[in-house]
């Protein structure tokens, strides 16, 4: 049992653990925050299972405290010259150390752009020994990778909320045949497990998805929920070409990303330069606004993402334990071990099916068969552990009880920090003022004008108004409805327009209110959204100050 208590900004989360056979109760654990809770659950319940069944050798290194404490991270992936580095510069509105931009493959390193009081570069070998950074386990990829990994630190308001990982441009043609000296796809997969958002960038001019890029996208499988696609440099082509390019991109992605849902694609030109073909300016503005909102929400959802990733990891660890213990069970005690090992690896698909049926596990939770067979070939099966029910029970308890209680704490933390969004850089530019998205359009039209905007078309609306036989200068709801339904808008929309237009709430419309209702119908028919409350500039002159 457990209870969650909140005092001011301090969260406590008590969990009782029924451990010993006599039924005695241990002292309840005290969790101050979600990240504190996740750390303790991982160390006490999930890590022992991972360690016993060599999970870290097969799938992913052990998690460290920094993995739970770090800021949300955004990973940028794309072929060379798709504008990854320029995109980061656009977000921060500032150059960062080690930045190189050009049409050729310029970024040849992984650059972690993070907040720091002093501007500077930290080399990879120093990064992987820093316990405060979440990169210590990258040590396993060796010197060839570490020489190509740096951290660019700088004081920037955007980096106070998120960190951004710039990656080397993915090669195409002959260039991709030259080995990088480290497993590029494996490094990206390591980052994908730990980041909050993966942004795939494509250039509207070169949509060819190279073999290396296809391999990378497949390596990011199981992280589709974190993926967003950006079709960059879209201002360099006209509307008709853009439609064709967009269709071709969706078709190409559909072949590689094997999901029933369509990945969200943002179209635009993500840099601070004039648009070459300004035809689609409104579309680009709307797309940029949506993408920025998506990125701005990352700090608020960070705890939930870490919780979700831990659940994913626990499910894989459970399946892995079942596989390893099943292989151990089949091994002979004395002779013929090597032949039996080869036979078991060849028949691994049958073992998967048996485990799936026996433990009611979804096929999607199993690791990729070919990869698992490859990994098992280099293992000594005699050193594998048989099934340890207590370790499995601890993880089951974590998934069914502890996680549900932590979820309550997540919601409380979110409620206490509603304004936790990314600020600064490009996020400030279009927030307020006349260059905010939709400013002066739709219901916002006339916001800066002295004259009431509805007055322009009021003579036309007055002619209709007087055909409805007003009584004491007002028309009834029934009479107004006859006219309003001619717009063919649904009743739900017309009902909202009525509420907005009936400013004095008397159940009738005077000539100004009737004109306002028609103006709002026009706004809706032109494809704009209706405001939830009537803006000040739309209030009829005779009703102002009431």
mmCIF file of C-alpha atoms in Angstrom, residues 25-360:
data_model
loop_
_atom_site.group_PDB
_atom_site.id
_atom_site.type_symbol
_atom_site.label_atom_id
_atom_site.label_comp_id
_atom_site.label_asym_id
_atom_site.label_seq_id
_atom_site.Cartn_x
_atom_site.Cartn_y
_atom_site.Cartn_z
ATOM 1 C CA UNK A 25 6.976 -4.787 7.094
ATOM 2 C CA UNK A 26 10.100 -2.886 6.030
ATOM 3 C CA UNK A 27 10.281 0.826 6.655
ATOM 4 C CA UNK A 28 8.531 2.639 3.804
ATOM 5 C CA UNK A 29 10.784 4.152 1.157
ATOM 6 C CA UNK A 30 10.532 7.918 0.757
ATOM 7 C CA UNK A 31 10.594 9.241 -2.810
ATOM 8 C CA UNK A 32 11.006 12.997 -3.135
ATOM 9 C CA UNK A 33 10.498 13.207 -6.916
ATOM 10 C CA UNK A 34 9.629 11.037 -9.903
ATOM 11 C CA UNK A 35 13.287 10.782 -10.970
ATOM 12 C CA UNK A 36 14.222 9.741 -7.425
ATOM 13 C CA UNK A 37 11.493 7.073 -7.530
ATOM 14 C CA UNK A 38 12.604 5.790 -10.944
ATOM 15 C CA UNK A 39 16.242 5.575 -9.811
ATOM 16 C CA UNK A 40 15.373 3.529 -6.753
ATOM 17 C CA UNK A 41 12.950 1.237 -8.576
ATOM 18 C CA UNK A 42 15.529 0.578 -11.281
ATOM 19 C CA UNK A 43 18.329 -0.158 -8.812
ATOM 20 C CA UNK A 44 16.269 -2.317 -6.437
ATOM 21 C CA UNK A 45 13.958 -4.197 -8.808
ATOM 22 C CA UNK A 46 14.934 -4.061 -12.489
ATOM 23 C CA UNK A 47 18.748 -3.966 -12.379
ATOM 24 C CA UNK A 48 19.097 -7.312 -10.473
ATOM 25 C CA UNK A 49 17.091 -9.058 -13.236
ATOM 26 C CA UNK A 50 19.133 -7.368 -16.003
ATOM 27 C CA UNK A 51 22.405 -8.264 -14.292
ATOM 28 C CA UNK A 52 21.495 -11.912 -13.696
ATOM 29 C CA UNK A 53 20.586 -12.544 -17.347
ATOM 30 C CA UNK A 54 23.340 -10.441 -19.005
ATOM 31 C CA UNK A 55 20.840 -7.960 -20.430
ATOM 32 C CA UNK A 56 23.580 -5.315 -20.736
ATOM 33 C CA UNK A 57 25.690 -7.483 -23.049
ATOM 34 C CA UNK A 58 22.762 -8.087 -25.388
ATOM 35 C CA UNK A 59 20.673 -4.937 -25.450
ATOM 36 C CA UNK A 60 21.570 -1.774 -23.591
ATOM 37 C CA UNK A 61 24.112 -0.730 -20.924
ATOM 38 C CA UNK A 62 22.921 -0.265 -17.348
ATOM 39 C CA UNK A 63 21.218 3.044 -16.576
ATOM 40 C CA UNK A 64 22.956 5.547 -14.304
ATOM 41 C CA UNK A 65 21.636 8.333 -12.078
ATOM 42 C CA UNK A 66 22.444 10.907 -14.783
ATOM 43 C CA UNK A 67 20.043 9.117 -17.171
ATOM 44 C CA UNK A 68 17.173 9.917 -14.805
ATOM 45 C CA UNK A 69 18.318 13.438 -13.863
ATOM 46 C CA UNK A 70 19.299 14.886 -17.233
ATOM 47 C CA UNK A 71 17.286 17.497 -19.141
ATOM 48 C CA UNK A 72 15.140 16.431 -22.096
ATOM 49 C CA UNK A 73 17.278 15.753 -25.191
ATOM 50 C CA UNK A 74 16.448 16.247 -28.871
ATOM 51 C CA UNK A 75 18.327 14.075 -31.403
ATOM 52 C CA UNK A 76 18.688 15.406 -34.965
ATOM 53 C CA UNK A 77 19.257 12.817 -37.687
ATOM 54 C CA UNK A 78 19.473 13.289 -41.454
ATOM 55 C CA UNK A 79 21.585 12.937 -44.589
ATOM 56 C CA UNK A 80 24.372 15.440 -45.079
ATOM 57 C CA UNK A 81 23.373 18.992 -45.989
ATOM 58 C CA UNK A 82 19.732 18.688 -44.892
ATOM 59 C CA UNK A 83 20.175 21.599 -42.474
ATOM 60 C CA UNK A 84 20.620 19.840 -39.095
ATOM 61 C CA UNK A 85 23.249 22.212 -37.710
ATOM 62 C CA UNK A 86 21.455 25.243 -39.193
ATOM 63 C CA UNK A 87 18.241 24.034 -37.521
ATOM 64 C CA UNK A 88 19.979 24.052 -34.108
ATOM 65 C CA UNK A 89 21.376 27.508 -34.788
ATOM 66 C CA UNK A 90 17.881 28.673 -35.779
ATOM 67 C CA UNK A 91 16.400 27.382 -32.500
ATOM 68 C CA UNK A 92 19.062 29.000 -30.320
ATOM 69 C CA UNK A 93 19.661 32.107 -32.484
ATOM 70 C CA UNK A 94 23.336 31.773 -31.624
ATOM 71 C CA UNK A 95 26.397 29.962 -33.006
ATOM 72 C CA UNK A 96 27.685 27.127 -30.859
ATOM 73 C CA UNK A 97 31.314 25.942 -30.390
ATOM 74 C CA UNK A 98 32.414 23.410 -33.009
ATOM 75 C CA UNK A 99 29.631 24.412 -35.420
ATOM 76 C CA UNK A 100 30.401 23.893 -39.116
ATOM 77 C CA UNK A 101 27.888 24.461 -41.913
ATOM 78 C CA UNK A 102 28.298 23.731 -45.613
ATOM 79 C CA UNK A 103 26.857 21.853 -48.598
ATOM 80 C CA UNK A 104 29.341 18.984 -48.169
ATOM 81 C CA UNK A 105 29.355 16.557 -45.172
ATOM 82 C CA UNK A 106 30.728 19.078 -42.646
ATOM 83 C CA UNK A 107 29.551 17.814 -39.235
ATOM 84 C CA UNK A 108 31.690 14.687 -38.851
ATOM 85 C CA UNK A 109 31.121 14.380 -35.101
ATOM 86 C CA UNK A 110 28.329 13.815 -32.632
ATOM 87 C CA UNK A 111 27.961 17.178 -30.881
ATOM 88 C CA UNK A 112 25.962 17.354 -27.647
ATOM 89 C CA UNK A 113 24.906 21.008 -27.362
ATOM 90 C CA UNK A 114 24.293 21.607 -23.650
ATOM 91 C CA UNK A 115 24.008 24.429 -21.151
ATOM 92 C CA UNK A 116 27.196 25.645 -19.456
ATOM 93 C CA UNK A 117 28.216 28.854 -17.701
ATOM 94 C CA UNK A 118 31.313 29.111 -19.897
ATOM 95 C CA UNK A 119 31.402 28.637 -23.660
ATOM 96 C CA UNK A 120 33.683 25.788 -24.764
ATOM 97 C CA UNK A 121 34.162 22.241 -26.056
ATOM 98 C CA UNK A 122 34.574 19.106 -23.934
ATOM 99 C CA UNK A 123 36.149 16.126 -25.810
ATOM 100 C CA UNK A 124 34.491 12.703 -25.805
ATOM 101 C CA UNK A 125 37.061 10.944 -23.605
ATOM 102 C CA UNK A 126 36.494 13.543 -20.862
ATOM 103 C CA UNK A 127 32.690 13.379 -21.280
ATOM 104 C CA UNK A 128 32.435 9.642 -20.642
ATOM 105 C CA UNK A 129 34.098 9.946 -17.225
ATOM 106 C CA UNK A 130 31.855 12.809 -16.052
ATOM 107 C CA UNK A 131 29.246 11.309 -13.655
ATOM 108 C CA UNK A 132 26.975 14.369 -14.069
ATOM 109 C CA UNK A 133 26.582 13.780 -17.812
ATOM 110 C CA UNK A 134 24.446 10.895 -19.153
ATOM 111 C CA UNK A 135 27.163 9.678 -21.543
ATOM 112 C CA UNK A 136 29.359 7.369 -19.439
ATOM 113 C CA UNK A 137 28.184 4.160 -21.115
ATOM 114 C CA UNK A 138 29.220 5.461 -24.561
ATOM 115 C CA UNK A 139 32.694 4.342 -23.495
ATOM 116 C CA UNK A 140 31.796 0.899 -24.907
ATOM 117 C CA UNK A 141 31.913 2.227 -28.503
ATOM 118 C CA UNK A 142 35.672 2.774 -28.250
ATOM 119 C CA UNK A 143 38.144 5.451 -29.266
ATOM 120 C CA UNK A 144 37.073 5.637 -32.921
ATOM 121 C CA UNK A 145 33.730 6.976 -31.680
ATOM 122 C CA UNK A 146 34.993 9.020 -28.712
ATOM 123 C CA UNK A 147 37.343 10.962 -31.006
ATOM 124 C CA UNK A 148 34.224 11.937 -32.953
ATOM 125 C CA UNK A 149 32.145 12.958 -29.930
ATOM 126 C CA UNK A 150 32.234 16.387 -28.256
ATOM 127 C CA UNK A 151 30.031 18.463 -25.969
ATOM 128 C CA UNK A 152 29.532 22.119 -26.901
ATOM 129 C CA UNK A 153 28.691 24.029 -23.746
ATOM 130 C CA UNK A 154 27.343 27.566 -23.741
ATOM 131 C CA UNK A 155 25.022 29.873 -21.801
ATOM 132 C CA UNK A 156 21.803 30.014 -23.841
ATOM 133 C CA UNK A 157 18.199 30.256 -22.521
ATOM 134 C CA UNK A 158 16.989 27.436 -24.817
ATOM 135 C CA UNK A 159 19.610 25.083 -23.346
ATOM 136 C CA UNK A 160 18.365 25.763 -19.814
ATOM 137 C CA UNK A 161 15.404 23.497 -20.632
ATOM 138 C CA UNK A 162 16.676 21.051 -23.290
ATOM 139 C CA UNK A 163 19.898 19.625 -24.731
ATOM 140 C CA UNK A 164 20.322 19.009 -28.471
ATOM 141 C CA UNK A 165 22.388 16.261 -30.123
ATOM 142 C CA UNK A 166 23.754 17.066 -33.600
ATOM 143 C CA UNK A 167 24.838 13.998 -35.584
ATOM 144 C CA UNK A 168 27.151 13.446 -38.565
ATOM 145 C CA UNK A 169 25.378 13.696 -41.912
ATOM 146 C CA UNK A 170 24.281 10.283 -43.116
ATOM 147 C CA UNK A 171 26.217 9.395 -46.245
ATOM 148 C CA UNK A 172 24.939 8.357 -49.638
ATOM 149 C CA UNK A 173 26.434 6.766 -52.764
ATOM 150 C CA UNK A 174 30.153 5.905 -52.694
ATOM 151 C CA UNK A 175 30.715 7.867 -49.486
ATOM 152 C CA UNK A 176 28.674 5.394 -47.440
ATOM 153 C CA UNK A 177 31.035 2.559 -48.355
ATOM 154 C CA UNK A 178 33.824 4.158 -46.333
ATOM 155 C CA UNK A 179 33.670 2.736 -42.816
ATOM 156 C CA UNK A 180 33.321 5.191 -39.959
ATOM 157 C CA UNK A 181 35.361 2.981 -37.619
ATOM 158 C CA UNK A 182 32.437 2.503 -35.187
ATOM 159 C CA UNK A 183 28.890 1.161 -35.373
ATOM 160 C CA UNK A 184 27.009 4.317 -36.394
ATOM 161 C CA UNK A 185 23.534 2.736 -36.227
ATOM 162 C CA UNK A 186 24.252 1.271 -32.764
ATOM 163 C CA UNK A 187 25.355 4.679 -31.433
ATOM 164 C CA UNK A 188 22.161 6.280 -32.767
ATOM 165 C CA UNK A 189 20.117 3.486 -31.199
ATOM 166 C CA UNK A 190 21.843 4.179 -27.834
ATOM 167 C CA UNK A 191 20.887 7.861 -28.091
ATOM 168 C CA UNK A 192 17.347 7.027 -29.287
ATOM 169 C CA UNK A 193 16.671 5.076 -26.089
ATOM 170 C CA UNK A 194 17.602 8.082 -23.952
ATOM 171 C CA UNK A 195 16.316 11.120 -25.852
ATOM 172 C CA UNK A 196 12.831 12.632 -25.675
ATOM 173 C CA UNK A 197 12.456 13.571 -29.324
ATOM 174 C CA UNK A 198 14.058 12.289 -32.556
ATOM 175 C CA UNK A 199 13.815 14.696 -35.493
ATOM 176 C CA UNK A 200 14.535 13.229 -38.945
ATOM 177 C CA UNK A 201 15.445 15.973 -41.397
ATOM 178 C CA UNK A 202 14.925 15.697 -45.143
ATOM 179 C CA UNK A 203 15.884 18.138 -47.872
ATOM 180 C CA UNK A 204 13.038 18.904 -50.305
ATOM 181 C CA UNK A 205 15.625 18.765 -53.119
ATOM 182 C CA UNK A 206 17.127 15.353 -52.432
ATOM 183 C CA UNK A 207 14.734 12.799 -51.051
ATOM 184 C CA UNK A 208 16.776 9.720 -51.938
ATOM 185 C CA UNK A 209 16.999 7.645 -48.758
ATOM 186 C CA UNK A 210 20.451 6.009 -48.856
ATOM 187 C CA UNK A 211 21.201 2.495 -47.575
ATOM 188 C CA UNK A 212 22.850 3.920 -44.476
ATOM 189 C CA UNK A 213 19.829 6.157 -43.764
ATOM 190 C CA UNK A 214 17.453 3.172 -44.183
ATOM 191 C CA UNK A 215 19.592 1.171 -41.742
ATOM 192 C CA UNK A 216 19.528 4.072 -39.273
ATOM 193 C CA UNK A 217 15.726 4.476 -39.449
ATOM 194 C CA UNK A 218 15.321 0.727 -38.887
ATOM 195 C CA UNK A 219 17.682 0.968 -35.883
ATOM 196 C CA UNK A 220 15.289 3.537 -34.426
ATOM 197 C CA UNK A 221 12.463 0.973 -34.487
ATOM 198 C CA UNK A 222 10.474 0.837 -31.212
ATOM 199 C CA UNK A 223 10.995 4.591 -30.823
ATOM 200 C CA UNK A 224 8.439 5.713 -33.422
ATOM 201 C CA UNK A 225 6.537 7.551 -30.659
ATOM 202 C CA UNK A 226 9.514 9.909 -30.292
ATOM 203 C CA UNK A 227 9.994 10.477 -34.033
ATOM 204 C CA UNK A 228 9.048 13.621 -35.928
ATOM 205 C CA UNK A 229 9.962 14.340 -39.559
ATOM 206 C CA UNK A 230 10.962 17.756 -40.904
ATOM 207 C CA UNK A 231 10.864 18.436 -44.656
ATOM 208 C CA UNK A 232 13.348 21.292 -44.708
ATOM 209 C CA UNK A 233 14.235 23.846 -47.421
ATOM 210 C CA UNK A 234 10.634 23.642 -48.687
ATOM 211 C CA UNK A 235 10.704 27.332 -49.637
ATOM 212 C CA UNK A 236 12.958 26.541 -52.597
ATOM 213 C CA UNK A 237 10.185 24.880 -54.606
ATOM 214 C CA UNK A 238 6.676 25.899 -55.716
ATOM 215 C CA UNK A 239 3.394 24.556 -54.330
ATOM 216 C CA UNK A 240 2.849 21.924 -57.018
ATOM 217 C CA UNK A 241 6.366 20.507 -56.641
ATOM 218 C CA UNK A 242 6.034 20.602 -52.858
ATOM 219 C CA UNK A 243 2.910 18.426 -53.011
ATOM 220 C CA UNK A 244 4.776 15.877 -55.140
ATOM 221 C CA UNK A 245 7.823 15.906 -52.857
ATOM 222 C CA UNK A 246 5.622 15.494 -49.769
ATOM 223 C CA UNK A 247 3.832 12.520 -51.365
ATOM 224 C CA UNK A 248 7.142 10.921 -52.368
ATOM 225 C CA UNK A 249 8.496 11.368 -48.827
ATOM 226 C CA UNK A 250 5.450 9.736 -47.234
ATOM 227 C CA UNK A 251 5.690 6.832 -49.693
ATOM 228 C CA UNK A 252 9.417 6.322 -48.966
ATOM 229 C CA UNK A 253 8.928 6.499 -45.198
ATOM 230 C CA UNK A 254 6.008 4.058 -45.383
ATOM 231 C CA UNK A 255 8.340 1.407 -46.797
ATOM 232 C CA UNK A 256 10.950 1.853 -44.035
ATOM 233 C CA UNK A 257 8.983 2.800 -40.915
ATOM 234 C CA UNK A 258 6.711 -0.163 -40.444
ATOM 235 C CA UNK A 259 3.864 1.365 -38.424
ATOM 236 C CA UNK A 260 0.126 1.643 -39.098
ATOM 237 C CA UNK A 261 0.192 5.316 -38.048
ATOM 238 C CA UNK A 262 1.550 8.058 -40.274
ATOM 239 C CA UNK A 263 4.564 9.873 -38.832
ATOM 240 C CA UNK A 264 3.983 13.606 -38.339
ATOM 241 C CA UNK A 265 5.813 15.610 -41.020
ATOM 242 C CA UNK A 266 6.518 19.327 -40.539
ATOM 243 C CA UNK A 267 7.093 21.311 -43.725
ATOM 244 C CA UNK A 268 9.083 24.540 -43.741
ATOM 245 C CA UNK A 269 12.325 26.435 -44.028
ATOM 246 C CA UNK A 270 14.017 26.317 -40.661
ATOM 247 C CA UNK A 271 16.518 29.132 -40.753
ATOM 248 C CA UNK A 272 16.418 32.919 -40.373
ATOM 249 C CA UNK A 273 16.668 33.775 -44.086
ATOM 250 C CA UNK A 274 14.057 35.244 -46.496
ATOM 251 C CA UNK A 275 11.803 32.672 -48.172
ATOM 252 C CA UNK A 276 12.892 32.054 -51.771
ATOM 253 C CA UNK A 277 9.360 31.101 -52.903
ATOM 254 C CA UNK A 278 6.947 32.854 -50.502
ATOM 255 C CA UNK A 279 3.773 31.157 -51.854
ATOM 256 C CA UNK A 280 3.415 28.845 -48.851
ATOM 257 C CA UNK A 281 4.346 31.327 -46.128
ATOM 258 C CA UNK A 282 1.181 30.691 -44.087
ATOM 259 C CA UNK A 283 1.679 26.929 -44.243
ATOM 260 C CA UNK A 284 5.315 27.259 -43.095
ATOM 261 C CA UNK A 285 4.303 29.550 -40.215
ATOM 262 C CA UNK A 286 1.628 27.095 -39.021
ATOM 263 C CA UNK A 287 4.024 24.134 -39.308
ATOM 264 C CA UNK A 288 6.804 25.938 -37.432
ATOM 265 C CA UNK A 289 4.356 26.886 -34.678
ATOM 266 C CA UNK A 290 3.257 23.239 -34.298
ATOM 267 C CA UNK A 291 6.851 21.967 -34.222
ATOM 268 C CA UNK A 292 7.911 24.601 -31.688
ATOM 269 C CA UNK A 293 4.945 23.713 -29.465
ATOM 270 C CA UNK A 294 5.954 20.052 -29.668
ATOM 271 C CA UNK A 295 9.538 20.869 -28.595
ATOM 272 C CA UNK A 296 8.390 23.353 -25.945
ATOM 273 C CA UNK A 297 6.286 20.666 -24.259
ATOM 274 C CA UNK A 298 9.266 18.330 -23.734
ATOM 275 C CA UNK A 299 10.302 19.584 -20.248
ATOM 276 C CA UNK A 300 6.739 19.205 -19.001
ATOM 277 C CA UNK A 301 6.514 15.619 -20.302
ATOM 278 C CA UNK A 302 10.082 14.563 -19.413
ATOM 279 C CA UNK A 303 9.148 12.585 -16.287
ATOM 280 C CA UNK A 304 6.413 10.726 -18.162
ATOM 281 C CA UNK A 305 8.834 9.889 -20.989
ATOM 282 C CA UNK A 306 11.403 8.471 -18.521
ATOM 283 C CA UNK A 307 8.664 6.415 -16.876
ATOM 284 C CA UNK A 308 7.515 5.138 -20.282
ATOM 285 C CA UNK A 309 11.092 4.219 -21.292
ATOM 286 C CA UNK A 310 11.624 2.331 -18.025
ATOM 287 C CA UNK A 311 8.427 0.316 -18.655
ATOM 288 C CA UNK A 312 9.637 -0.496 -22.208
ATOM 289 C CA UNK A 313 13.004 -1.581 -20.812
ATOM 290 C CA UNK A 314 11.399 -3.723 -18.089
ATOM 291 C CA UNK A 315 9.234 -5.551 -20.634
ATOM 292 C CA UNK A 316 12.270 -6.320 -22.799
ATOM 293 C CA UNK A 317 14.283 -7.420 -19.735
ATOM 294 C CA UNK A 318 11.496 -9.841 -18.754
ATOM 295 C CA UNK A 319 11.381 -11.392 -22.229
ATOM 296 C CA UNK A 320 15.182 -11.577 -22.304
ATOM 297 C CA UNK A 321 15.212 -13.420 -18.947
ATOM 298 C CA UNK A 322 12.659 -15.936 -20.269
ATOM 299 C CA UNK A 323 14.792 -16.540 -23.396
ATOM 300 C CA UNK A 324 18.091 -16.993 -21.490
ATOM 301 C CA UNK A 325 16.552 -19.280 -18.841
ATOM 302 C CA UNK A 326 14.835 -21.348 -21.579
ATOM 303 C CA UNK A 327 18.193 -21.813 -23.355
ATOM 304 C CA UNK A 328 19.856 -22.792 -20.063
ATOM 305 C CA UNK A 329 17.139 -25.362 -19.390
ATOM 306 C CA UNK A 330 17.764 -27.050 -22.769
ATOM 307 C CA UNK A 331 21.562 -27.328 -22.342
ATOM 308 C CA UNK A 332 23.071 -30.747 -21.482
ATOM 309 C CA UNK A 333 25.119 -31.023 -18.269
ATOM 310 C CA UNK A 334 28.151 -32.775 -19.712
ATOM 311 C CA UNK A 335 28.635 -33.601 -23.396
ATOM 312 C CA UNK A 336 27.535 -32.160 -26.737
ATOM 313 C CA UNK A 337 27.207 -28.603 -25.474
ATOM 314 C CA UNK A 338 28.506 -26.932 -28.629
ATOM 315 C CA UNK A 339 26.233 -28.908 -30.968
ATOM 316 C CA UNK A 340 23.232 -28.258 -28.725
ATOM 317 C CA UNK A 341 24.078 -24.535 -28.678
ATOM 318 C CA UNK A 342 24.077 -24.390 -32.497
ATOM 319 C CA UNK A 343 20.778 -26.286 -32.609
ATOM 320 C CA UNK A 344 19.157 -23.925 -30.067
ATOM 321 C CA UNK A 345 20.313 -20.816 -31.954
ATOM 322 C CA UNK A 346 18.947 -22.211 -35.228
ATOM 323 C CA UNK A 347 15.600 -22.992 -33.558
ATOM 324 C CA UNK A 348 15.360 -19.735 -31.606
ATOM 325 C CA UNK A 349 12.135 -18.838 -33.438
ATOM 326 C CA UNK A 350 10.439 -21.919 -31.932
ATOM 327 C CA UNK A 351 11.653 -20.927 -28.451
ATOM 328 C CA UNK A 352 10.171 -17.441 -29.024
ATOM 329 C CA UNK A 353 6.825 -19.015 -29.970
ATOM 330 C CA UNK A 354 6.854 -21.298 -26.912
ATOM 331 C CA UNK A 355 7.610 -18.386 -24.514
ATOM 332 C CA UNK A 356 4.979 -16.223 -26.238
ATOM 333 C CA UNK A 357 2.330 -18.881 -25.710
ATOM 334 C CA UNK A 358 3.386 -19.930 -22.201
ATOM 335 C CA UNK A 359 3.612 -16.417 -20.713
ATOM 336 C CA UNK A 360 1.061 -14.569 -22.922
#
